PDB file of C-alpha atoms in Angstrom:
ATOM      1  CA  ALA A   1     -14.706 -20.514   0.408  1.00 76.00           C
ATOM      2  CA  ILE A   2     -17.510 -20.367   2.203  1.00 75.00           C
ATOM      3  CA  GLY A   3     -18.745 -23.415   2.174  1.00 84.00           C
ATOM      4  CA  GLU A   4     -15.213 -24.677   3.894  1.00 86.00           C
ATOM      5  CA  GLY A   5     -16.013 -22.252   6.821  1.00 83.00           C
ATOM      6  CA  MET A   6     -13.960 -18.892   5.136  1.00 77.00           C
ATOM      7  CA  VAL A   7     -14.467 -15.682   5.604  1.00 73.00           C
ATOM      8  CA  VAL A   8     -15.070 -14.600   1.805  1.00 76.00           C
ATOM      9  CA  CYS A   9     -13.966 -10.279   1.614  1.00 76.00           C
ATOM     10  CA  CYS A  10     -14.514  -8.222  -1.510  1.00 78.00           C
ATOM     11  CA  VAL A  11     -11.701  -5.278  -1.270  1.00 79.00           C
ATOM     12  CA  ASP A  12     -11.890  -2.565  -3.946  1.00 80.00           C
ATOM     13  CA  GLU A  13      -8.280  -1.504  -6.086  1.00 84.00           C
ATOM     14  CA  TYR A  14      -8.598   1.755  -5.429  1.00 84.00           C
ATOM     15  CA  LYS A  15      -5.409   3.528  -3.943  1.00 85.00           C
ATOM     16  CA  THR A  16      -3.619   0.009  -3.478  1.00 88.00           C
ATOM     17  CA  SER A  17      -0.855   0.255  -6.085  1.00 87.00           C
ATOM     18  CA  ILE A  18      -0.029   4.060  -5.069  1.00 88.00           C
ATOM     19  CA  SER A  19      -0.292   3.958  -1.462  1.00 89.00           C
ATOM     20  CA  CYS A  20       2.582   3.166   0.032  1.00 87.00           C
ATOM     21  CA  CYS A  21       1.237  -0.451   2.085  1.00 85.00           C
ATOM     22  CA  ILE A  22       2.659   0.406   4.972  1.00 82.00           C
ATOM     23  CA  CYS A  23       2.412   4.212   5.617  1.00 84.00           C
ATOM     24  CA  HIS A  24      -0.066   5.172   3.169  1.00 85.00           C
ATOM     25  CA  LYS A  25       1.573   7.966   1.991  1.00 87.00           C
ATOM     26  CA  ARG A  26       1.676   8.002  -1.869  1.00 89.00           C
ATOM     27  CA  VAL A  27       3.943   6.373  -3.587  1.00 88.00           C
ATOM     28  CA  GLN A  28       6.741   7.291  -6.470  1.00 86.00           C
ATOM     29  CA  THR A  29       7.246   4.638  -9.482  1.00 85.00           C
ATOM     30  CA  LYS A  30       9.298   3.874 -10.730  1.00 81.00           C
ATOM     31  CA  GLY A  31       9.406   1.418 -13.734  1.00 85.00           C
ATOM     32  CA  ARG A  32       6.897  -1.490 -12.350  1.00 86.00           C
ATOM     33  CA  SER A  33       8.714  -0.187  -8.896  1.00 85.00           C
ATOM     34  CA  VAL A  34       7.196   1.119  -6.323  1.00 86.00           C
ATOM     35  CA  ILE A  35       9.667   4.363  -3.820  1.00 84.00           C
ATOM     36  CA  CYS A  36       7.559   5.327  -0.208  1.00 84.00           C
ATOM     37  CA  PRO A  37       8.733   9.552  -0.269  1.00 82.00           C
ATOM     38  CA  ASP A  38       9.517   8.484   3.789  1.00 81.00           C
ATOM     39  CA  PRO A  39      13.133   7.730   4.469  1.00 76.00           C
ATOM     40  CA  THR A  40      11.564   5.272   8.379  1.00 76.00           C
ATOM     41  CA  CYS A  41       9.914   3.842   6.081  1.00 75.00           C
ATOM     42  CA  GLY A  42      10.796   0.072   5.297  1.00 64.00           C
ATOM     43  CA  GLY A  43      13.421  -0.070   7.569  1.00 56.00           C
ATOM     44  CA  LEU A  44      17.549  -0.055   6.905  1.00 56.00           C
ATOM     45  CA  ARG A  45      18.611  -1.749   3.319  1.00 61.00           C
ATOM     46  CA  PRO A  46      22.301  -2.816   3.517  1.00 62.00           C
ATOM     47  CA  PRO A  47      23.746   0.325   1.374  1.00 65.00           C
ATOM     48  CA  GLU A  48      24.138  -2.543  -1.549  1.00 69.00           C
ATOM     49  CA  TYR A  49      21.011  -2.989  -2.385  1.00 62.00           C
ATOM     50  CA  ASP A  50      21.171   0.444  -3.085  1.00 61.00           C
ATOM     51  CA  ALA A  51      23.588   0.324  -5.268  1.00 66.00           C
ATOM     52  CA  THR A  52      21.960  -2.845  -7.097  1.00 67.00           C
ATOM     53  CA  HIS A  53      18.955  -1.501  -7.509  1.00 61.00           C
ATOM     54  CA  LEU A  54      20.202   2.422  -8.081  1.00 63.00           C
ATOM     55  CA  LEU A  55      18.589   3.699  -5.501  1.00 62.00           C
ATOM     56  CA  ASP A  56      18.638   7.293  -2.864  1.00 63.00           C
ATOM     57  CA  PRO A  57      19.829   5.527   0.139  1.00 59.00           C
ATOM     58  CA  LYS A  58      17.382   8.036   1.789  1.00 65.00           C
ATOM     59  CA  ALA A  59      14.590   6.518   0.102  1.00 65.00           C
ATOM     60  CA  GLY A  60      11.759   4.455   2.313  1.00 69.00           C
ATOM     61  CA  LEU A  61      10.872   1.348   1.303  1.00 73.00           C
ATOM     62  CA  HIS A  62      11.079  -0.330  -1.871  1.00 75.00           C
ATOM     63  CA  ARG A  63       9.307  -3.394  -4.039  1.00 80.00           C
ATOM     64  CA  ASP A  64       7.183  -4.302  -6.397  1.00 84.00           C
ATOM     65  CA  ARG A  65       4.302  -2.202  -7.445  1.00 88.00           C
ATOM     66  CA  ASP A  66       1.420  -5.275  -7.365  1.00 90.00           C
ATOM     67  CA  HIS A  67       3.701  -6.874  -4.354  1.00 86.00           C
ATOM     68  CA  ASN A  68       3.140  -3.084  -2.839  1.00 87.00           C
ATOM     69  CA  ALA A  69      -1.074  -3.195  -3.883  1.00 91.00           C
ATOM     70  CA  GLY A  70      -1.297  -6.972  -3.075  1.00 90.00           C
ATOM     71  CA  GLN A  71       0.009  -6.283   0.750  1.00 88.00           C
ATOM     72  CA  ASN A  72      -2.549  -2.892   0.583  1.00 89.00           C
ATOM     73  CA  MET A  73      -5.622  -5.588  -0.013  1.00 89.00           C
ATOM     74  CA  ALA A  74      -4.117  -8.418   2.191  1.00 89.00           C
ATOM     75  CA  ASN A  75      -4.313  -5.042   4.951  1.00 87.00           C
ATOM     76  CA  ALA A  76      -7.234  -3.557   3.820  1.00 86.00           C
ATOM     77  CA  ALA A  77      -8.910  -7.876   4.327  1.00 85.00           C
ATOM     78  CA  LEU A  78      -7.706  -7.508   7.535  1.00 85.00           C
ATOM     79  CA  GLN A  79      -9.063  -4.428   9.332  1.00 84.00           C
ATOM     80  CA  TRP A  80     -12.487  -5.854   7.817  1.00 80.00           C
ATOM     81  CA  VAL A  81     -12.591  -8.449   9.771  1.00 78.00           C
ATOM     82  CA  ARG A  82     -11.184  -6.699  12.812  1.00 82.00           C
ATOM     83  CA  GLU A  83     -12.773  -3.649  12.887  1.00 81.00           C
ATOM     84  CA  PHE A  84     -15.154  -3.864  10.753  1.00 76.00           C
ATOM     85  CA  LYS A  85     -14.323  -0.563   9.000  1.00 74.00           C
ATOM     86  CA  TRP A  86     -12.164   0.287   5.748  1.00 70.00           C
ATOM     87  CA  PRO A  87      -8.678   2.553   6.231  1.00 74.00           C
ATOM     88  CA  GLU A  88      -9.990   6.116   5.627  1.00 76.00           C
ATOM     89  CA  ALA A  89      -6.378   5.967   2.994  1.00 71.00           C
ATOM     90  CA  LEU A  90      -7.382   3.295   0.755  1.00 73.00           C
ATOM     91  CA  SER A  91     -11.902   4.767   0.968  1.00 74.00           C
ATOM     92  CA  ARG A  92     -13.040   5.650  -2.616  1.00 75.00           C
ATOM     93  CA  GLN A  93     -15.854   6.917  -0.317  1.00 72.00           C
ATOM     94  CA  VAL A  94     -14.078   9.150   1.991  1.00 71.00           C
ATOM     95  CA  ALA A  95     -12.120  10.507  -1.624  1.00 72.00           C
ATOM     96  CA  GLU A  96     -15.196  10.786  -3.092  1.00 78.00           C
ATOM     97  CA  GLN A  97     -16.617  13.440  -0.421  1.00 76.00           C
ATOM     98  CA  GLN A  98     -12.985  15.221   0.216  1.00 76.00           C
ATOM     99  CA  GLN A  99     -13.794  16.720  -3.869  1.00 76.00           C
ATOM    100  CA  ALA A 100     -17.003  17.145  -3.094  1.00 72.00           C
ATOM    101  CA  PRO A 101     -17.268  20.748  -2.747  1.00 67.00           C
TER     102      PRO A 101
END
């Protein structure tokens, strides 16, 4: 990829599957799916979708956990390339500093 002139960015997977890829709040898990607790996150879904997937209509974004993690990694890489900083919600260093006495 580097030989072809592409930018290569290594992404730490820390918190990528437990953080909503839109608002970065901690998601609830349901099997292989994740559901954001924020009802405004992810826009509106048709009532048929909620009924088919047995979801609470007041729940937020609902997607596969691997898709959510992949989107978080892509967003983090893009932020790094644009701003040269890592999203704090996905930062292992910030979490370790907050836990230190």
